[in-house]
JSON list of C-alpha atoms in Angstrom, two decimals:
[
{"chain": "Y", "resi": 1, "resn": "MET", "atom": "CA", "xyz": [0.00, 0.00, 0.00]},
{"chain": "Y", "resi": 2, "resn": "ASN", "atom": "CA", "xyz": [1.26, 3.46, -0.84]},
{"chain": "Y", "resi": 3, "resn": "ASP", "atom": "CA", "xyz": [0.85, 7.05, 0.34]},
{"chain": "Y", "resi": 4, "resn": "SER", "atom": "CA", "xyz": [-2.16, 7.58, -1.97]},
{"chain": "Y", "resi": 5, "resn": "TYR", "atom": "CA", "xyz": [-4.05, 4.73, -0.33]},
{"chain": "Y", "resi": 6, "resn": "PHE", "atom": "CA", "xyz": [-3.48, 6.07, 3.19]},
{"chain": "Y", "resi": 7, "resn": "ILE", "atom": "CA", "xyz": [-4.18, 9.73, 2.34]},
{"chain": "Y", "resi": 8, "resn": "LYS", "atom": "CA", "xyz": [-7.53, 8.61, 0.88]},
{"chain": "Y", "resi": 9, "resn": "LEU", "atom": "CA", "xyz": [-8.27, 6.92, 4.22]},
{"chain": "Y", "resi": 10, "resn": "ALA", "atom": "CA", "xyz": [-7.41, 10.17, 6.03]},
{"chain": "Y", "resi": 11, "resn": "ILE", "atom": "CA", "xyz": [-9.81, 12.09, 3.77]},
{"chain": "Y", "resi": 12, "resn": "LYS", "atom": "CA", "xyz": [-12.52, 9.50, 4.53]},
{"chain": "Y", "resi": 13, "resn": "GLN", "atom": "CA", "xyz": [-11.85, 10.14, 8.23]},
{"chain": "Y", "resi": 14, "resn": "ALA", "atom": "CA", "xyz": [-12.34, 13.87, 7.59]},
{"chain": "Y", "resi": 15, "resn": "GLN", "atom": "CA", "xyz": [-15.74, 13.16, 6.02]},
{"chain": "Y", "resi": 16, "resn": "LYS", "atom": "CA", "xyz": [-16.62, 10.92, 8.96]},
{"chain": "Y", "resi": 17, "resn": "SER", "atom": "CA", "xyz": [-15.61, 13.75, 11.30]},
{"chain": "Y", "resi": 18, "resn": "VAL", "atom": "CA", "xyz": [-17.98, 16.14, 9.48]},
{"chain": "Y", "resi": 19, "resn": "ASP", "atom": "CA", "xyz": [-20.74, 13.52, 9.54]},
{"chain": "Y", "resi": 20, "resn": "GLN", "atom": "CA", "xyz": [-20.34, 13.34, 13.33]},
{"chain": "Y", "resi": 21, "resn": "GLY", "atom": "CA", "xyz": [-20.39, 17.11, 13.74]},
{"chain": "Y", "resi": 22, "resn": "GLY", "atom": "CA", "xyz": [-16.65, 17.66, 13.89]},
{"chain": "Y", "resi": 23, "resn": "PHE", "atom": "CA", "xyz": [-14.09, 19.78, 12.08]},
{"chain": "Y", "resi": 24, "resn": "PRO", "atom": "CA", "xyz": [-13.29, 18.59, 8.51]},
{"chain": "Y", "resi": 25, "resn": "ALA", "atom": "CA", "xyz": [-9.95, 16.97, 9.32]},
{"chain": "Y", "resi": 26, "resn": "GLY", "atom": "CA", "xyz": [-9.06, 13.30, 9.44]},
{"chain": "Y", "resi": 27, "resn": "ALA", "atom": "CA", "xyz": [-5.88, 11.37, 10.11]},
{"chain": "Y", "resi": 28, "resn": "VAL", "atom": "CA", "xyz": [-4.37, 7.90, 9.94]},
{"chain": "Y", "resi": 29, "resn": "VAL", "atom": "CA", "xyz": [-1.18, 6.54, 11.47]},
{"chain": "Y", "resi": 30, "resn": "ALA", "atom": "CA", "xyz": [0.40, 3.69, 9.52]},
{"chain": "Y", "resi": 31, "resn": "LYS", "atom": "CA", "xyz": [3.49, 1.62, 10.11]},
{"chain": "Y", "resi": 32, "resn": "VAL", "atom": "CA", "xyz": [5.00, -1.03, 7.86]},
{"chain": "Y", "resi": 33, "resn": "GLY", "atom": "CA", "xyz": [2.13, -0.57, 5.40]},
{"chain": "Y", "resi": 34, "resn": "LYS", "atom": "CA", "xyz": [-0.62, -1.20, 7.96]},
{"chain": "Y", "resi": 35, "resn": "VAL", "atom": "CA", "xyz": [-3.11, 1.15, 9.60]},
{"chain": "Y", "resi": 36, "resn": "ILE", "atom": "CA", "xyz": [-2.30, 1.42, 13.31]},
{"chain": "Y", "resi": 37, "resn": "ALA", "atom": "CA", "xyz": [-4.88, 4.08, 14.23]},
{"chain": "Y", "resi": 38, "resn": "LYS", "atom": "CA", "xyz": [-7.38, 6.57, 12.82]},
{"chain": "Y", "resi": 39, "resn": "GLY", "atom": "CA", "xyz": [-8.47, 9.95, 14.15]},
{"chain": "Y", "resi": 40, "resn": "LEU", "atom": "CA", "xyz": [-11.39, 12.33, 13.84]},
{"chain": "Y", "resi": 41, "resn": "SER", "atom": "CA", "xyz": [-11.43, 16.00, 14.79]},
{"chain": "Y", "resi": 42, "resn": "LEU", "atom": "CA", "xyz": [-14.17, 16.05, 17.43]},
{"chain": "Y", "resi": 43, "resn": "GLY", "atom": "CA", "xyz": [-12.53, 18.31, 20.00]},
{"chain": "Y", "resi": 44, "resn": "PHE", "atom": "CA", "xyz": [-15.54, 20.61, 20.35]},
{"chain": "Y", "resi": 45, "resn": "GLN", "atom": "CA", "xyz": [-17.89, 17.71, 21.03]},
{"chain": "Y", "resi": 46, "resn": "ILE", "atom": "CA", "xyz": [-15.69, 16.17, 23.70]},
{"chain": "Y", "resi": 47, "resn": "ASN", "atom": "CA", "xyz": [-14.55, 19.48, 25.20]},
{"chain": "Y", "resi": 48, "resn": "ASP", "atom": "CA", "xyz": [-10.92, 18.75, 24.41]},
{"chain": "Y", "resi": 49, "resn": "PRO", "atom": "CA", "xyz": [-8.89, 21.49, 22.71]},
{"chain": "Y", "resi": 50, "resn": "THR", "atom": "CA", "xyz": [-6.29, 18.85, 21.80]},
{"chain": "Y", "resi": 51, "resn": "GLY", "atom": "CA", "xyz": [-8.92, 16.66, 20.11]},
{"chain": "Y", "resi": 52, "resn": "HIS", "atom": "CA", "xyz": [-7.53, 17.22, 16.62]},
{"chain": "Y", "resi": 53, "resn": "ALA", "atom": "CA", "xyz": [-7.60, 14.25, 14.24]},
{"chain": "Y", "resi": 54, "resn": "GLU", "atom": "CA", "xyz": [-3.81, 13.93, 14.07]},
{"chain": "Y", "resi": 55, "resn": "THR", "atom": "CA", "xyz": [-3.31, 14.03, 17.84]},
{"chain": "Y", "resi": 56, "resn": "VAL", "atom": "CA", "xyz": [-6.17, 11.56, 18.37]},
{"chain": "Y", "resi": 57, "resn": "ALA", "atom": "CA", "xyz": [-4.64, 9.15, 15.83]},
{"chain": "Y", "resi": 58, "resn": "ILE", "atom": "CA", "xyz": [-1.19, 9.46, 17.46]},
{"chain": "Y", "resi": 59, "resn": "ARG", "atom": "CA", "xyz": [-2.64, 8.82, 20.94]},
{"chain": "Y", "resi": 60, "resn": "LYS", "atom": "CA", "xyz": [-4.49, 5.75, 19.69]},
{"chain": "Y", "resi": 61, "resn": "ALA", "atom": "CA", "xyz": [-1.39, 4.45, 17.89]},
{"chain": "Y", "resi": 62, "resn": "CYS", "atom": "CA", "xyz": [0.75, 4.85, 21.01]},
{"chain": "Y", "resi": 63, "resn": "LYS", "atom": "CA", "xyz": [-1.87, 3.08, 23.10]},
{"chain": "Y", "resi": 64, "resn": "ARG", "atom": "CA", "xyz": [-2.31, 0.27, 20.59]},
{"chain": "Y", "resi": 65, "resn": "LEU", "atom": "CA", "xyz": [1.46, -0.31, 20.26]},
{"chain": "Y", "resi": 66, "resn": "GLU", "atom": "CA", "xyz": [1.98, 0.28, 24.00]},
{"chain": "Y", "resi": 67, "resn": "THR", "atom": "CA", "xyz": [4.74, 2.79, 23.40]},
{"chain": "Y", "resi": 68, "resn": "SER", "atom": "CA", "xyz": [5.26, 6.52, 23.12]},
{"chain": "Y", "resi": 69, "resn": "ASN", "atom": "CA", "xyz": [7.84, 6.01, 20.37]},
{"chain": "Y", "resi": 70, "resn": "LEU", "atom": "CA", "xyz": [6.30, 5.83, 16.90]},
{"chain": "Y", "resi": 71, "resn": "ASN", "atom": "CA", "xyz": [9.63, 5.90, 15.06]},
{"chain": "Y", "resi": 72, "resn": "GLY", "atom": "CA", "xyz": [9.09, 4.55, 11.55]},
{"chain": "Y", "resi": 73, "resn": "ALA", "atom": "CA", "xyz": [5.38, 5.40, 11.55]},
{"chain": "Y", "resi": 74, "resn": "VAL", "atom": "CA", "xyz": [3.76, 7.76, 9.06]},
{"chain": "Y", "resi": 75, "resn": "LEU", "atom": "CA", "xyz": [1.02, 10.27, 9.88]},
{"chain": "Y", "resi": 76, "resn": "TYR", "atom": "CA", "xyz": [-1.44, 10.85, 7.04]},
{"chain": "Y", "resi": 77, "resn": "ALA", "atom": "CA", "xyz": [-3.60, 13.97, 7.38]},
{"chain": "Y", "resi": 78, "resn": "SER", "atom": "CA", "xyz": [-6.32, 15.34, 5.13]},
{"chain": "Y", "resi": 79, "resn": "LEU", "atom": "CA", "xyz": [-5.20, 18.90, 5.97]},
{"chain": "Y", "resi": 80, "resn": "GLN", "atom": "CA", "xyz": [-1.74, 20.21, 6.75]},
{"chain": "Y", "resi": 81, "resn": "PRO", "atom": "CA", "xyz": [-1.29, 19.61, 10.49]},
{"chain": "Y", "resi": 82, "resn": "CYS", "atom": "CA", "xyz": [-1.40, 22.60, 12.80]},
{"chain": "Y", "resi": 83, "resn": "LEU", "atom": "CA", "xyz": [1.60, 23.45, 14.92]},
{"chain": "Y", "resi": 84, "resn": "MET", "atom": "CA", "xyz": [0.25, 21.52, 17.93]},
{"chain": "Y", "resi": 85, "resn": "CYS", "atom": "CA", "xyz": [-0.30, 18.33, 15.92]},
{"chain": "Y", "resi": 86, "resn": "PHE", "atom": "CA", "xyz": [3.09, 18.70, 14.24]},
{"chain": "Y", "resi": 87, "resn": "SER", "atom": "CA", "xyz": [4.69, 19.00, 17.68]},
{"chain": "Y", "resi": 88, "resn": "VAL", "atom": "CA", "xyz": [2.86, 15.91, 18.94]},
{"chain": "Y", "resi": 89, "resn": "ALA", "atom": "CA", "xyz": [4.10, 14.04, 15.85]},
{"chain": "Y", "resi": 90, "resn": "ASN", "atom": "CA", "xyz": [7.63, 15.22, 16.58]},
{"chain": "Y", "resi": 91, "resn": "TRP", "atom": "CA", "xyz": [7.55, 14.20, 20.25]},
{"chain": "Y", "resi": 92, "resn": "SER", "atom": "CA", "xyz": [6.06, 10.81, 19.39]},
{"chain": "Y", "resi": 93, "resn": "GLY", "atom": "CA", "xyz": [8.82, 10.05, 16.88]},
{"chain": "Y", "resi": 94, "resn": "ILE", "atom": "CA", "xyz": [6.66, 10.03, 13.74]},
{"chain": "Y", "resi": 95, "resn": "SER", "atom": "CA", "xyz": [9.11, 9.77, 10.83]},
{"chain": "Y", "resi": 96, "resn": "LYS", "atom": "CA", "xyz": [6.99, 11.20, 8.04]},
{"chain": "Y", "resi": 97, "resn": "ILE", "atom": "CA", "xyz": [3.86, 13.34, 7.66]},
{"chain": "Y", "resi": 98, "resn": "VAL", "atom": "CA", "xyz": [1.87, 13.20, 4.43]},
{"chain": "Y", "resi": 99, "resn": "TYR", "atom": "CA", "xyz": [-0.97, 15.68, 3.94]},
{"chain": "Y", "resi": 100, "resn": "GLY", "atom": "CA", "xyz": [-3.47, 16.38, 1.18]},
{"chain": "Y", "resi": 101, "resn": "CYS", "atom": "CA", "xyz": [-4.19, 20.09, 1.57]},
{"chain": "Y", "resi": 102, "resn": "LYS", "atom": "CA", "xyz": [-1.90, 23.01, 2.32]},
{"chain": "Y", "resi": 103, "resn": "LYS", "atom": "CA", "xyz": [-2.72, 25.63, 4.93]},
{"chain": "Y", "resi": 104, "resn": "SER", "atom": "CA", "xyz": [-3.85, 28.79, 3.12]},
{"chain": "Y", "resi": 105, "resn": "LYS", "atom": "CA", "xyz": [-4.23, 32.44, 4.11]},
{"chain": "Y", "resi": 106, "resn": "GLU", "atom": "CA", "xyz": [-7.98, 32.02, 3.71]},
{"chain": "Y", "resi": 107, "resn": "MET", "atom": "CA", "xyz": [-7.97, 29.14, 6.22]},
{"chain": "Y", "resi": 108, "resn": "ILE", "atom": "CA", "xyz": [-6.01, 31.28, 8.67]},
{"chain": "Y", "resi": 109, "resn": "THR", "atom": "CA", "xyz": [-8.47, 34.15, 8.20]},
{"chain": "Y", "resi": 110, "resn": "LYS", "atom": "CA", "xyz": [-11.35, 31.76, 8.92]},
{"chain": "Y", "resi": 111, "resn": "HIS", "atom": "CA", "xyz": [-9.52, 30.62, 12.09]},
{"chain": "Y", "resi": 112, "resn": "TYR", "atom": "CA", "xyz": [-9.07, 27.04, 10.92]},
{"chain": "Y", "resi": 113, "resn": "TYR", "atom": "CA", "xyz": [-5.45, 27.52, 12.00]},
{"chain": "Y", "resi": 114, "resn": "GLU", "atom": "CA", "xyz": [-4.00, 29.62, 14.81]},
{"chain": "Y", "resi": 115, "resn": "GLY", "atom": "CA", "xyz": [-1.70, 31.93, 12.92]},
{"chain": "Y", "resi": 116, "resn": "SER", "atom": "CA", "xyz": [0.64, 31.57, 10.00]},
{"chain": "Y", "resi": 117, "resn": "THR", "atom": "CA", "xyz": [3.48, 29.69, 11.71]},
{"chain": "Y", "resi": 118, "resn": "ASP", "atom": "CA", "xyz": [4.75, 27.25, 9.10]},
{"chain": "Y", "resi": 119, "resn": "ILE", "atom": "CA", "xyz": [5.52, 23.67, 10.14]},
{"chain": "Y", "resi": 120, "resn": "HIS", "atom": "CA", "xyz": [8.20, 23.51, 7.43]},
{"chain": "Y", "resi": 121, "resn": "THR", "atom": "CA", "xyz": [10.11, 26.36, 9.11]},
{"chain": "Y", "resi": 122, "resn": "VAL", "atom": "CA", "xyz": [9.70, 24.80, 12.56]},
{"chain": "Y", "resi": 123, "resn": "ASN", "atom": "CA", "xyz": [10.81, 21.43, 11.17]},
{"chain": "Y", "resi": 124, "resn": "LYS", "atom": "CA", "xyz": [13.89, 23.01, 9.62]},
{"chain": "Y", "resi": 125, "resn": "ASN", "atom": "CA", "xyz": [14.85, 24.47, 13.02]},
{"chain": "Y", "resi": 126, "resn": "ASN", "atom": "CA", "xyz": [14.16, 21.30, 15.02]},
{"chain": "Y", "resi": 127, "resn": "THR", "atom": "CA", "xyz": [16.91, 18.91, 16.04]},
{"chain": "Y", "resi": 128, "resn": "ARG", "atom": "CA", "xyz": [14.93, 15.90, 14.78]},
{"chain": "Y", "resi": 129, "resn": "LYS", "atom": "CA", "xyz": [13.48, 16.36, 11.31]},
{"chain": "Y", "resi": 130, "resn": "ILE", "atom": "CA", "xyz": [10.24, 14.84, 10.05]},
{"chain": "Y", "resi": 131, "resn": "GLU", "atom": "CA", "xyz": [9.87, 14.18, 6.34]},
{"chain": "Y", "resi": 132, "resn": "LEU", "atom": "CA", "xyz": [6.99, 16.40, 5.20]},
{"chain": "Y", "resi": 133, "resn": "VAL", "atom": "CA", "xyz": [5.14, 15.44, 2.02]},
{"chain": "Y", "resi": 134, "resn": "TYR", "atom": "CA", "xyz": [2.36, 17.47, 0.41]},
{"chain": "Y", "resi": 135, "resn": "MET", "atom": "CA", "xyz": [0.26, 15.42, -2.03]},
{"chain": "Y", "resi": 136, "resn": "ALA", "atom": "CA", "xyz": [-1.20, 18.10, -4.29]},
{"chain": "Y", "resi": 137, "resn": "ASP", "atom": "CA", "xyz": [-3.33, 15.56, -6.18]},
{"chain": "Y", "resi": 138, "resn": "PHE", "atom": "CA", "xyz": [-5.55, 15.28, -3.09]},
{"chain": "Y", "resi": 139, "resn": "GLU", "atom": "CA", "xyz": [-6.00, 19.02, -2.42]},
{"chain": "Y", "resi": 140, "resn": "LYS", "atom": "CA", "xyz": [-9.37, 19.26, -4.19]},
{"chain": "Y", "resi": 141, "resn": "GLU", "atom": "CA", "xyz": [-10.73, 16.14, -2.49]},
{"chain": "Y", "resi": 142, "resn": "SER", "atom": "CA", "xyz": [-9.70, 17.48, 0.92]},
{"chain": "Y", "resi": 143, "resn": "LEU", "atom": "CA", "xyz": [-11.14, 20.92, 0.19]},
{"chain": "Y", "resi": 144, "resn": "ASP", "atom": "CA", "xyz": [-14.42, 19.32, -0.96]},
{"chain": "Y", "resi": 145, "resn": "VAL", "atom": "CA", "xyz": [-14.86, 17.95, 2.58]},
{"chain": "Y", "resi": 146, "resn": "VAL", "atom": "CA", "xyz": [-14.10, 21.40, 4.02]},
{"chain": "Y", "resi": 147, "resn": "GLN", "atom": "CA", "xyz": [-16.71, 22.88, 1.65]},
{"chain": "Y", "resi": 148, "resn": "VAL", "atom": "CA", "xyz": [-19.37, 20.40, 2.82]},
{"chain": "Y", "resi": 149, "resn": "TRP", "atom": "CA", "xyz": [-18.62, 21.41, 6.42]},
{"chain": "Y", "resi": 150, "resn": "GLU", "atom": "CA", "xyz": [-18.78, 25.12, 5.55]},
{"chain": "Y", "resi": 151, "resn": "ASP", "atom": "CA", "xyz": [-22.07, 24.62, 3.68]},
{"chain": "Y", "resi": 152, "resn": "GLN", "atom": "CA", "xyz": [-23.55, 22.87, 6.73]},
{"chain": "Y", "resi": 153, "resn": "ARG", "atom": "CA", "xyz": [-22.49, 25.74, 8.96]},
{"chain": "Y", "resi": 154, "resn": "GLN", "atom": "CA", "xyz": [-23.87, 28.30, 6.47]},
{"chain": "Y", "resi": 155, "resn": "ALA", "atom": "CA", "xyz": [-27.21, 26.49, 6.17]},
{"chain": "Y", "resi": 156, "resn": "ASN", "atom": "CA", "xyz": [-27.60, 26.22, 9.94]},
{"chain": "Y", "resi": 157, "resn": "PRO", "atom": "CA", "xyz": [-25.87, 29.26, 11.45]},
{"chain": "Y", "resi": 158, "resn": "MET", "atom": "CA", "xyz": [-27.69, 28.92, 14.78]},
{"chain": "Y", "resi": 159, "resn": "LYS", "atom": "CA", "xyz": [-26.80, 25.27, 15.24]},
{"chain": "Y", "resi": 160, "resn": "VAL", "atom": "CA", "xyz": [-23.72, 23.39, 16.34]},
{"chain": "Y", "resi": 161, "resn": "PHE", "atom": "CA", "xyz": [-23.72, 19.88, 14.91]},
{"chain": "Y", "resi": 162, "resn": "VAL", "atom": "CA", "xyz": [-23.20, 17.15, 17.46]},
{"chain": "Y", "resi": 163, "resn": "GLY", "atom": "CA", "xyz": [-23.22, 13.45, 16.74]},
{"chain": "Y", "resi": 164, "resn": "LYS", "atom": "CA", "xyz": [-24.85, 11.67, 13.81]},
{"chain": "Y", "resi": 165, "resn": "GLY", "atom": "CA", "xyz": [-26.98, 14.44, 12.38]},
{"chain": "Y", "resi": 166, "resn": "LYS", "atom": "CA", "xyz": [-28.39, 15.67, 15.69]},
{"chain": "Y", "resi": 167, "resn": "ALA", "atom": "CA", "xyz": [-28.08, 19.36, 16.37]},
{"chain": "Y", "resi": 168, "resn": "LYS", "atom": "CA", "xyz": [-27.95, 21.49, 19.48]},
{"chain": "Y", "resi": 169, "resn": "GLU", "atom": "CA", "xyz": [-28.91, 25.13, 19.35]},
{"chain": "Y", "resi": 170, "resn": "LYS", "atom": "CA", "xyz": [-26.04, 27.55, 19.87]},
{"chain": "Y", "resi": 171, "resn": "THR", "atom": "CA", "xyz": [-28.40, 29.55, 22.02]},
{"chain": "Y", "resi": 172, "resn": "ASP", "atom": "CA", "xyz": [-28.47, 26.63, 24.50]},
{"chain": "Y", "resi": 173, "resn": "ALA", "atom": "CA", "xyz": [-24.69, 26.72, 24.66]},
{"chain": "Y", "resi": 174, "resn": "VAL", "atom": "CA", "xyz": [-24.71, 30.49, 25.15]},
{"chain": "Y", "resi": 175, "resn": "LYS", "atom": "CA", "xyz": [-27.28, 30.12, 27.95]},
{"chain": "Y", "resi": 176, "resn": "GLU", "atom": "CA", "xyz": [-25.09, 27.50, 29.60]},
{"chain": "Y", "resi": 177, "resn": "ILE", "atom": "CA", "xyz": [-22.06, 29.78, 29.43]},
{"chain": "Y", "resi": 178, "resn": "LYS", "atom": "CA", "xyz": [-24.05, 32.68, 30.89]},
{"chain": "Y", "resi": 179, "resn": "ARG", "atom": "CA", "xyz": [-25.29, 30.47, 33.75]},
{"chain": "Y", "resi": 180, "resn": "TYR", "atom": "CA", "xyz": [-21.72, 29.44, 34.47]},
{"chain": "Y", "resi": 181, "resn": "TYR", "atom": "CA", "xyz": [-20.51, 33.02, 34.67]},
{"chain": "Y", "resi": 182, "resn": "GLN", "atom": "CA", "xyz": [-23.48, 34.08, 36.80]},
{"chain": "Y", "resi": 183, "resn": "LYS", "atom": "CA", "xyz": [-22.61, 31.34, 39.30]},
{"chain": "Y", "resi": 184, "resn": "SER", "atom": "CA", "xyz": [-18.87, 32.03, 39.25]},
{"chain": "Y", "resi": 185, "resn": "PRO", "atom": "CA", "xyz": [-17.58, 34.62, 41.71]},
{"chain": "Y", "resi": 186, "resn": "ARG", "atom": "CA", "xyz": [-15.84, 37.48, 39.94]},
{"chain": "Y", "resi": 187, "resn": "LYS", "atom": "CA", "xyz": [-12.65, 39.00, 41.20]}
]
């Protein structure tokens, strides 16, 4: 199995993430030509700011292999990993990252990424280098998943999608936040 096979799996994970109400990113960790773990980007649903697809896949891979050292493993991501996910890949010993869609200025403007820090520059300055591979042939397919997610958000601006097509009103979430702050003593 080659990089194209695994990047397609990562893009399928991104679609699955959208279907479950998550961000349109998916990831797969493979080693010796076999899938070790898959990840969805459901951080908002599980109240985990580190719940990005890449980090989830790396956690699962470490758990499955009962090690924190994924040397020789490859991380496949539908979108270029953010700086946090790149750092997790680095600390876990991932040898190579393959992604299907580059981070763009438009994505930064839409807050899909926190800033314009480039993982290629960080990688160049790191002691341990990760091979970074952009597979341009999969850019459109990855962006199609992002577009589906954006269309869902546009069609339902007052709803946050949570789990298998169910929706929770944003107003409920806002009410919950207001109740929290009303109960919390202010300094």
